[in-house]
Every structure is written in C-alpha cells, then in structure tokens.
Coordinates of N, CA and C in Angstrom, one line a residue:
X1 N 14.5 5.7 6.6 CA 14.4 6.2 8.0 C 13.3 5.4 8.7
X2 N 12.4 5.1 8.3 CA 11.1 4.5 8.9 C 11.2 3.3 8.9
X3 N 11.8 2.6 8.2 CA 12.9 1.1 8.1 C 13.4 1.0 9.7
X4 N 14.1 1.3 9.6 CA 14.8 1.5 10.4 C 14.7 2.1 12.0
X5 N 13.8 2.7 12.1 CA 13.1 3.2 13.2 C 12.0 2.0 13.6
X6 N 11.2 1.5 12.6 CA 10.2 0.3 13.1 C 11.1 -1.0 13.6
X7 N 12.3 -1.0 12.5 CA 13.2 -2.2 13.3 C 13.9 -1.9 14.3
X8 N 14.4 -0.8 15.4 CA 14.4 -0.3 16.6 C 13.4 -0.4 17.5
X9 N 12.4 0.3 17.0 CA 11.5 0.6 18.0 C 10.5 -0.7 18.8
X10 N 10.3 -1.5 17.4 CA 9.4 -2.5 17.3 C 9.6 -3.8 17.5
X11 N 11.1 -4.0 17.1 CA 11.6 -5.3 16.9 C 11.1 -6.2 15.7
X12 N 10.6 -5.4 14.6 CA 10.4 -6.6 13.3 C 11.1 -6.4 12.5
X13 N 11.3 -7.3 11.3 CA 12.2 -7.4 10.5 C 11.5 -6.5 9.1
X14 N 12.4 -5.5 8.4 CA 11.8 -4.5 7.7 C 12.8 -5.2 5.9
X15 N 11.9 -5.3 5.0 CA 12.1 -5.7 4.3 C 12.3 -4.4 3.1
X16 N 13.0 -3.7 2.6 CA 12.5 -3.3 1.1 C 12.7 -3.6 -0.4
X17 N 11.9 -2.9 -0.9 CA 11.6 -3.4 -2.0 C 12.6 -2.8 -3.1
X18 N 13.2 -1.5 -2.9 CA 13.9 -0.4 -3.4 C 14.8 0.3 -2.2
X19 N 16.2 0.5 -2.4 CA 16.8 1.1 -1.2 C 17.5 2.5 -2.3
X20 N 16.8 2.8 -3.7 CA 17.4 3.9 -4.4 C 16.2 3.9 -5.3
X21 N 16.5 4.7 -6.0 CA 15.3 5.3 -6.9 C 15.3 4.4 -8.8
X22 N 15.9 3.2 -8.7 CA 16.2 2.4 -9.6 C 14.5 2.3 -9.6
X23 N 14.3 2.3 -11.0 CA 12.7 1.5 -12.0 C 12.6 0.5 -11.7
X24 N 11.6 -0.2 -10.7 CA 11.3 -1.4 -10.1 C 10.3 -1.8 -10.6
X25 N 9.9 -2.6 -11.5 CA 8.5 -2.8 -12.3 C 7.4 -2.9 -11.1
X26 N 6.0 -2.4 -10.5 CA 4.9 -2.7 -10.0 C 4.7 -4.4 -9.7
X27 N 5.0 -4.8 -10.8 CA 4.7 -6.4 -10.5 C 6.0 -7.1 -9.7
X28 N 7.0 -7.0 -9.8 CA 8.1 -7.5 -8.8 C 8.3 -6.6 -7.7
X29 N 7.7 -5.6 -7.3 CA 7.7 -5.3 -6.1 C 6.8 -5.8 -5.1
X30 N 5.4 -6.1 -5.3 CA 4.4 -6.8 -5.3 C 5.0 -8.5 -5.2
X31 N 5.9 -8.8 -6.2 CA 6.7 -10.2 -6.0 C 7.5 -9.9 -4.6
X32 N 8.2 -9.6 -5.0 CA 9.0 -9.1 -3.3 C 8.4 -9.2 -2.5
X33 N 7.4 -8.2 -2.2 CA 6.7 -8.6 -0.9 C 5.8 -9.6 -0.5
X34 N 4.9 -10.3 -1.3 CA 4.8 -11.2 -1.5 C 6.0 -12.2 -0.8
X35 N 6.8 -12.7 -1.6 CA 8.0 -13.5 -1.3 C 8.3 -13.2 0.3
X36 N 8.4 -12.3 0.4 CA 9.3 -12.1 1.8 C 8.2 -12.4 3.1
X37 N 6.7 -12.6 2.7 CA 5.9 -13.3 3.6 C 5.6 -12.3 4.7
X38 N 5.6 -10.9 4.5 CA 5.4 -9.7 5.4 C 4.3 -9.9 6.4
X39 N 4.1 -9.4 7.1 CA 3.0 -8.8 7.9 C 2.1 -7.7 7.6
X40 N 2.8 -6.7 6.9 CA 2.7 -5.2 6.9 C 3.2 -5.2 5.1
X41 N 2.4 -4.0 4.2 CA 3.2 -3.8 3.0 C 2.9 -2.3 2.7
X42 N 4.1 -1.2 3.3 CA 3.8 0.1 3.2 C 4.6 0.8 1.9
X43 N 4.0 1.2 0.9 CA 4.9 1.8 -0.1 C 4.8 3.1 -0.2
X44 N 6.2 3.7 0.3 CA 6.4 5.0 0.2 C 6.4 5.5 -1.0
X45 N 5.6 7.1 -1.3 CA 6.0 7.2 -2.8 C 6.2 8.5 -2.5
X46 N 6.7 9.5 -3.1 CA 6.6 10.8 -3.5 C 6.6 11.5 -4.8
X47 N 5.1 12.3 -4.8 CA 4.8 12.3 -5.8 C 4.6 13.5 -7.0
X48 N 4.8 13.9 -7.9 CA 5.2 15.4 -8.9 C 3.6 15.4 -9.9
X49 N 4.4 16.7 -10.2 CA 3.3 17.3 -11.6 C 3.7 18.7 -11.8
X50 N 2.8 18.5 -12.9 CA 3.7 20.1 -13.8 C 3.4 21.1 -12.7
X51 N 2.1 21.2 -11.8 CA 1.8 21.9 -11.2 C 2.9 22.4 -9.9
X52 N 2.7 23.4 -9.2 CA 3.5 23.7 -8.3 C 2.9 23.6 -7.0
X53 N 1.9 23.5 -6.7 CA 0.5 23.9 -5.8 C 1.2 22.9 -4.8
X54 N 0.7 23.7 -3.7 CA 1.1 22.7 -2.1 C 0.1 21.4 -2.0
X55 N 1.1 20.2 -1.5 CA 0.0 19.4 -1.2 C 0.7 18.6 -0.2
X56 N -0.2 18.1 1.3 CA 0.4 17.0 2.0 C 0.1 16.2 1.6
X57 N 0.5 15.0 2.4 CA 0.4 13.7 2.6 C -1.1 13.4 2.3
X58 N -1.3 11.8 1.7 CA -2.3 11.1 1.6 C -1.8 9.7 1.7
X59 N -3.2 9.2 2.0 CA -2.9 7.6 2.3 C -3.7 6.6 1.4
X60 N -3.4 5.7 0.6 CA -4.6 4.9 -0.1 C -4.7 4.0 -0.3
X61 N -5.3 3.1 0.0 CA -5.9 1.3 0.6 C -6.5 0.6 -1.2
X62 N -6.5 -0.2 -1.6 CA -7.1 -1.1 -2.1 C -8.3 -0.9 -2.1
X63 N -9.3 0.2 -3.3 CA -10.5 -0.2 -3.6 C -10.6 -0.4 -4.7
X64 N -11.1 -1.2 -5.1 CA -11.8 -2.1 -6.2 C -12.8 -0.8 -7.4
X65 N -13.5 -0.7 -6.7 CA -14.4 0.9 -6.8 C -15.8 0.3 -7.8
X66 N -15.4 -0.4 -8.5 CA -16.3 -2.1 -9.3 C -17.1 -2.8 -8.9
X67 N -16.2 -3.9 -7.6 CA -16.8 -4.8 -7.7 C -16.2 -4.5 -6.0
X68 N -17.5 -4.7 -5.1 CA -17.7 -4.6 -3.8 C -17.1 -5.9 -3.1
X69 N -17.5 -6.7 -4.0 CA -17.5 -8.0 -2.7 C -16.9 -9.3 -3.8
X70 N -16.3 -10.3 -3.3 CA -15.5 -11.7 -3.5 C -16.6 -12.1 -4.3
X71 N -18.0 -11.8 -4.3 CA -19.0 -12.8 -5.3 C -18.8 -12.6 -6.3
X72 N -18.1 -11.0 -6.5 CA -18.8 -10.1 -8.2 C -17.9 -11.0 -9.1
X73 N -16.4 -11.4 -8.0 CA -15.3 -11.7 -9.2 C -15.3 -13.0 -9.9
X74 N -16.6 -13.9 -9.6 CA -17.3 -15.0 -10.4 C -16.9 -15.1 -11.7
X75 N -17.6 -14.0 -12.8 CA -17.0 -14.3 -14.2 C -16.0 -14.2 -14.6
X76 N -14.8 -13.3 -14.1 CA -13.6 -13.4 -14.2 C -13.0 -14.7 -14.1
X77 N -13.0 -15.1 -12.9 CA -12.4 -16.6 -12.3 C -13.2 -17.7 -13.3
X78 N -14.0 -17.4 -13.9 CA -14.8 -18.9 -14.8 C -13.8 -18.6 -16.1
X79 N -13.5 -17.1 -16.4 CA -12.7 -17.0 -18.0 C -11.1 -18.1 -17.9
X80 N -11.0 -17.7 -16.6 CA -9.1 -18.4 -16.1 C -9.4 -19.7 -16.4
X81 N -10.4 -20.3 -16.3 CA -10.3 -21.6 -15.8 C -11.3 -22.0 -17.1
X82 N -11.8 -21.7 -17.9 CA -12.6 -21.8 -19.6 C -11.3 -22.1 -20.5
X83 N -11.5 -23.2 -21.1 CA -10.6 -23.6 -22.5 C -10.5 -22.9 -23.2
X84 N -10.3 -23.5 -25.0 CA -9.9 -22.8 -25.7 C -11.6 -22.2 -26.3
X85 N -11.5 -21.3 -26.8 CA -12.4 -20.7 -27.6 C -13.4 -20.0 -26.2
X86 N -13.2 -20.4 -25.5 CA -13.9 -19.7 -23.6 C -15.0 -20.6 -23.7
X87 N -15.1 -21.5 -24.0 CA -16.4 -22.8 -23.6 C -15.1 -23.6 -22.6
X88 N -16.3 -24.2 -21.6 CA -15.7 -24.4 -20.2 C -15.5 -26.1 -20.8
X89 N -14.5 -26.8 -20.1 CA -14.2 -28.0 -21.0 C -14.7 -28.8 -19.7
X90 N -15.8 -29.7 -20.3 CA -16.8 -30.8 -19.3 C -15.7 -31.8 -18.8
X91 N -15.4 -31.8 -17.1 CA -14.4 -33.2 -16.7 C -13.3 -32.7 -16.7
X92 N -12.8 -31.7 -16.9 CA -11.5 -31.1 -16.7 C -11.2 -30.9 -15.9
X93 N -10.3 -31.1 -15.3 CA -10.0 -31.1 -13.6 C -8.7 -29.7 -13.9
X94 N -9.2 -28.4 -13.4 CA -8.1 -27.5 -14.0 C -7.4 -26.8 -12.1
X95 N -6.7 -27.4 -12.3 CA -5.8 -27.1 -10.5 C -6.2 -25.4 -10.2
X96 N -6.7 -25.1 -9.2 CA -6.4 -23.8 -9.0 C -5.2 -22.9 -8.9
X97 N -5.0 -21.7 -9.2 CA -4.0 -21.3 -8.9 C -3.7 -20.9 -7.4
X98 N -2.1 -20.3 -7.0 CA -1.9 -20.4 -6.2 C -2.6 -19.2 -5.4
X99 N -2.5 -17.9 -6.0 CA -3.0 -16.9 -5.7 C -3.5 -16.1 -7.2
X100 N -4.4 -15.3 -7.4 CA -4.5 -14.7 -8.7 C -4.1 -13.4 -8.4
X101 N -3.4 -12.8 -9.2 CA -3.0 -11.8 -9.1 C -4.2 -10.6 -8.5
X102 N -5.5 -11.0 -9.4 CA -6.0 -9.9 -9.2 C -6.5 -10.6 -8.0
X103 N -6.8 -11.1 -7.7 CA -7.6 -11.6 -6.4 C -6.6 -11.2 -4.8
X104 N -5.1 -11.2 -5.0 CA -4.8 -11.1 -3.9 C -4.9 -10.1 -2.7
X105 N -5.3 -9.2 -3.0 CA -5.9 -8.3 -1.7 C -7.3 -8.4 -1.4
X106 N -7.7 -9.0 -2.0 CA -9.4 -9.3 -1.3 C -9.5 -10.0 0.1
X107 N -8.7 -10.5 0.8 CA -8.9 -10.9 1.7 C -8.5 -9.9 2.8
X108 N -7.7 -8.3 2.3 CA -7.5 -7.7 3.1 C -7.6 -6.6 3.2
X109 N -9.0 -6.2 2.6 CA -9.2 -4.9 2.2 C -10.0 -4.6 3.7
X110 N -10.3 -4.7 4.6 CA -10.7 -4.3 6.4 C -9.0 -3.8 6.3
X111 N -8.4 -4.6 6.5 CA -7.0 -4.3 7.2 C -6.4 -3.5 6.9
X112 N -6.5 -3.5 5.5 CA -6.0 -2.3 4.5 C -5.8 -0.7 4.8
X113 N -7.7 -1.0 5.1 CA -8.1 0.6 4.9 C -8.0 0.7 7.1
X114 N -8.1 -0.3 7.9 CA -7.2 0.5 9.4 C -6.5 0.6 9.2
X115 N -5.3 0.2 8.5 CA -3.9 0.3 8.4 C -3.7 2.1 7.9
X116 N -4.6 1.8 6.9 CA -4.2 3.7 6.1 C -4.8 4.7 7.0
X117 N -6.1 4.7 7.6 CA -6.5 5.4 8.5 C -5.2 5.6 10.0
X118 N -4.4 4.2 10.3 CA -3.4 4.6 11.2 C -2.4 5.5 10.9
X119 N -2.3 5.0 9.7 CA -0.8 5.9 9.2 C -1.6 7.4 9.1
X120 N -2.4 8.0 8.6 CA -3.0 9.0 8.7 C -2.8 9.4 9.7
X121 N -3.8 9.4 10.9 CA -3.9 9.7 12.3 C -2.3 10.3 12.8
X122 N -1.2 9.2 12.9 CA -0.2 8.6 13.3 C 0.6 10.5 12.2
X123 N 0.5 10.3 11.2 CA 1.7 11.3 10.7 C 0.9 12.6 10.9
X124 N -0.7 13.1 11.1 CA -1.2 14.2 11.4 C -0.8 14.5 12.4
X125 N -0.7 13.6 13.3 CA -0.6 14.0 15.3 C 1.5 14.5 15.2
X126 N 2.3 13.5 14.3 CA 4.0 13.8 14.6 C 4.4 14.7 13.3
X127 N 3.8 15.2 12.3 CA 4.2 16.5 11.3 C 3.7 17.8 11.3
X128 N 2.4 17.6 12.7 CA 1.9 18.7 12.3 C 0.8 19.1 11.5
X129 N 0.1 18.5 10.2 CA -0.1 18.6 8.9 C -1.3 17.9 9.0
X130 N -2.7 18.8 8.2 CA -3.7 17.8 8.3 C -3.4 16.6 7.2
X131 N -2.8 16.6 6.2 CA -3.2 15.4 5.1 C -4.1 15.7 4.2
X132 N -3.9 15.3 3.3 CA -5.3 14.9 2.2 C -6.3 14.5 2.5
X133 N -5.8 13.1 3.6 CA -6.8 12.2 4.0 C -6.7 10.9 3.6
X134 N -8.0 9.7 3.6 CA -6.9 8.5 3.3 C -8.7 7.9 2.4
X135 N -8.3 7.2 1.0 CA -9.1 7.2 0.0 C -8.3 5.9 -0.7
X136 N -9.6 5.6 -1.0 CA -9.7 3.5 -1.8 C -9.4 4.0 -3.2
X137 N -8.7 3.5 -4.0 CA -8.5 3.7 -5.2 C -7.8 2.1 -6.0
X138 N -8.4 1.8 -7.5 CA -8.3 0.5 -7.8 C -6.5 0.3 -7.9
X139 N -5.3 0.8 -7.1 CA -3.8 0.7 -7.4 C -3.2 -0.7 -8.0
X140 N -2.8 -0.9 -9.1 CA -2.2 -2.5 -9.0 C -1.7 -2.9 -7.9
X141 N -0.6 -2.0 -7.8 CA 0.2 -2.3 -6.6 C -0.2 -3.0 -5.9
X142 N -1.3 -2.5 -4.9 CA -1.7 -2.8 -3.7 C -2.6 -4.0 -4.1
X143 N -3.3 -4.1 -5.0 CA -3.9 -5.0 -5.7 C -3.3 -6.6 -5.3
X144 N -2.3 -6.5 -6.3 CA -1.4 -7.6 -6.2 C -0.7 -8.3 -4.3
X145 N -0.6 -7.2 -3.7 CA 0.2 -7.7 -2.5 C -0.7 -8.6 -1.1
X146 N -0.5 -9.7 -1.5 CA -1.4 -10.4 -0.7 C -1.1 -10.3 1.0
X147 N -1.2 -9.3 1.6 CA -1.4 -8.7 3.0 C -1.8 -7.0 3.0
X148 N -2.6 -6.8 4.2 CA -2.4 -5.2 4.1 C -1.8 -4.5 4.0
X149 N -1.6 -3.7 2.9 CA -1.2 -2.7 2.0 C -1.9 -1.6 2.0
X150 N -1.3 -0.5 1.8 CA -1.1 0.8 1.9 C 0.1 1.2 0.6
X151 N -0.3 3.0 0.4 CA 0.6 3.4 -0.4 C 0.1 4.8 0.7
X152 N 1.5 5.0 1.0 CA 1.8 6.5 1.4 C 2.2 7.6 0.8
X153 N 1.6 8.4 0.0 CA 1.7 9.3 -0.5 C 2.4 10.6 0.2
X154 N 3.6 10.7 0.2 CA 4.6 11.8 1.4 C 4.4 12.8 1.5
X155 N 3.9 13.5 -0.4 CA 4.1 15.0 -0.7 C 4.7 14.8 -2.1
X156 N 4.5 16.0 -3.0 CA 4.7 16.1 -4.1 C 5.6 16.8 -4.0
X157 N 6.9 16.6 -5.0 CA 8.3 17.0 -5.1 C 8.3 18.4 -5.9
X158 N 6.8 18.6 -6.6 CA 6.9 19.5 -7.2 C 6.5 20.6 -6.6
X159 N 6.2 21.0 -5.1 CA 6.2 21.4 -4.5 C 7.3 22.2 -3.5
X160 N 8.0 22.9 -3.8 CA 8.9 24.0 -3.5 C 9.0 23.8 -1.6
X161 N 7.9 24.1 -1.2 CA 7.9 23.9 0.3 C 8.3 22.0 0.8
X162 N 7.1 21.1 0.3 CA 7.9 20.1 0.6 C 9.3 19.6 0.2
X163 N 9.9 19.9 -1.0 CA 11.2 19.8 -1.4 C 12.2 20.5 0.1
X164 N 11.9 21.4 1.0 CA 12.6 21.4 1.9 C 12.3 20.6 3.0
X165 N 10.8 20.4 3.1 CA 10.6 19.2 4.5 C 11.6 18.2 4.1
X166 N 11.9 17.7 2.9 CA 12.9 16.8 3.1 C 13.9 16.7 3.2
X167 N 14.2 17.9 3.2 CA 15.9 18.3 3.8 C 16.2 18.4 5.2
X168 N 14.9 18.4 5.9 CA 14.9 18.9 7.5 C 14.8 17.5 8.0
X169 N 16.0 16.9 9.0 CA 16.1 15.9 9.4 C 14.8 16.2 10.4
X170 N 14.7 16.8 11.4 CA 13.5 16.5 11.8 C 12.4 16.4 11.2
X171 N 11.9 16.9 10.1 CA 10.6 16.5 9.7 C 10.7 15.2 9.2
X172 N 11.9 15.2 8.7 CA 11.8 13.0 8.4 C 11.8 12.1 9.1
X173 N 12.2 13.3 10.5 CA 12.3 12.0 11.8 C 11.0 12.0 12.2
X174 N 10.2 12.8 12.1 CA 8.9 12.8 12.7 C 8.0 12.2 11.9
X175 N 8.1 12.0 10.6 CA 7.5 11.6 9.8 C 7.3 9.8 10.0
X176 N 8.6 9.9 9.9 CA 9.5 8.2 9.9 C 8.7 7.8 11.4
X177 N 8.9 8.7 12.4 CA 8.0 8.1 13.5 C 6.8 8.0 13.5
X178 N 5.8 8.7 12.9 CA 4.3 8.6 12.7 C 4.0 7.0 11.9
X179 N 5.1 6.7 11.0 CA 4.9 5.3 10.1 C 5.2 4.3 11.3
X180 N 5.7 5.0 11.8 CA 6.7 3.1 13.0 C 5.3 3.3 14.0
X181 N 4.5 4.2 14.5 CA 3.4 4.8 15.5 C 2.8 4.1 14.9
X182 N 2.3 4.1 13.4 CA 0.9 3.6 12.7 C 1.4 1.6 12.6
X183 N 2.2 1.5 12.5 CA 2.5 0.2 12.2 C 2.2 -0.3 13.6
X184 N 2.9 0.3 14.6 CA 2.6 -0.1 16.1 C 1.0 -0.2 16.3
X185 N 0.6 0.4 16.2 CA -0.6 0.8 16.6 C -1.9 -0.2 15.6
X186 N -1.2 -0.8 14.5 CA -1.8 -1.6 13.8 C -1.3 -3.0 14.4
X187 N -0.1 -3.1 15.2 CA -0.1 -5.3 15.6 C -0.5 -4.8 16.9
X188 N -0.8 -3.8 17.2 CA -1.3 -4.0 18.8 C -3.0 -4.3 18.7
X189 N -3.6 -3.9 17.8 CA -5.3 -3.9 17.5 C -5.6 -5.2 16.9
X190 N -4.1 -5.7 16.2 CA -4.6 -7.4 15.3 C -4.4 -8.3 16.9
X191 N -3.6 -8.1 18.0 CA -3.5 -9.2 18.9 C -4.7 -9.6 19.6

C-alpha cells in the first residue's frame, strides 16, 4: 500500500524487494536495492515473540554502536587488502573494491537517521500512536544498502490488537500515508 501510494502521490518509481512473504536472504535484498540504484531504502518488517504484550511502531537507522566514525574502519580495510598469512605484500598494486559490504552505509548514516526520525513523526501524527521511537542499532540489512536506509518496524503480530490494525483498511491507509508523508518530507529537505 505505501508502494503504491508514494508512486501516486509523489511520482517515483517504487521498487520491491518482496511482494509476498517468500525467505529473501538479507544479502540479496540489500543486492536488490542496491541494483535498482534507489534514492530511498525503506524495509517494512512486522515483527513476533512468544510474548503477547502491546507494542507500536519503531524506526531504526544504521548504527555501528563500535565504531563512530570512517577512521576507526582502518584495520579492517588493511586485513581485505593484506596477503597471504595477513603480512601486507610490498608493491602490490591490490584494486580497490567497488563497495565493501561493510562499508556501504557509512556515507549515509545523517540521512539515515532524518529519514527514520521522518517516518516516525510522519506515522505518530496519521495512526494516532506514539511509537517506540526511532534507535541506531548495528542491522546488516541496513548496513549493506548503500543509500539511506531505514527498517520500519510496524508492530508485532504477536500482538492480538495489532493483528486487527491490519485488517482495518483505514489504519493501513493511514499508515501507508505517514510512509509516502515521511518519504515526501525527506526529497523536499535533500533539494
């Protein structure tokens, strides 16, 4: 619904990664998006536990929680590029890669975390609902996706009350609007 409402409302082209609940490995979805050269990389998830306890929405951005800043990831990037036995081979001209996996969100952890604070804002003001709130956590996922990334956390299915918000076409339409609001609200601040 949020597909499809951003490609109405907005005019961009909405790409997904999953249109059913088929096992999509973390790393080809992250290929996907990647591939498809996005702007925006929002992964909806909804989420369980043995528990039954109410929970809204949360939002969570690409934090490292490690390593603060592009300098720390020095020793890492000297192991990729160290021979055999990890002694660095003198004169070796070793090509960089194109992107490192772990490296590809570092250039967009600012964007990241406005992007999750919009979507926040954005589904608090059209569901009603305060949220969880919106928190850095080390996710591959988002790790890997070289543009601002987000994972939207909807609500836990193990949850009795949300299991009906998602039966209620309005609360999906309002929801689905708060995503297309936050996406909006995020290419109007990058122009």
């Amino acid at each position: 619904e949020a597909g499809r409402l951003i490609e109405e409302l907005l005019g961009a082209r909405v790409v997904l990664t999953r249109t059913d609940d088929t096992d999509l490995p973390l790393d080809a979805r992250a290929a996907a998006a990647n591939q498809a050269g996005g702007d925006l990389f929002i992964s909806l998830h909804a989420s369980g536990s043995l528990a039954t306890a109410r929970r809204e929405f949360q939002t969570f951005y690409f934090d490292d929680l490690q390593e603060k800043s592009p300098a720390g990831r020095g020793p890492e990037l000297e192991r990729e590029v160290a021979g055999e036995g990890g002694s660095r081979r003198r004169g070796a001209v070793v090509p960089p890669p194109a992107i490192l996996w772990d490296q590809a969100q570092l250039d967009f952890l600012e964007t990241s975390q406005m992007l999750a604070r919009l979507l926040d804002i954005n589904l608090r003001a059209q569901v009603a609902e305060e949220g969880r709130g919106v928190f850095g956590l080390p996710i591959l996922l988002l790790r890997w996706v070289r543009m601002p990334a987000v994972l939207l956390d909807i609500g836990s299915l193990s949850d009795p009350g949300f299991e009906a918000k998602l039966r209620d076409d309005v609360y999906v339409q309002r929801a689905a609007l708060g995503i297309a609001q936050a996406v909006n609200d995020y290419q109007a601040l990058q122009r």
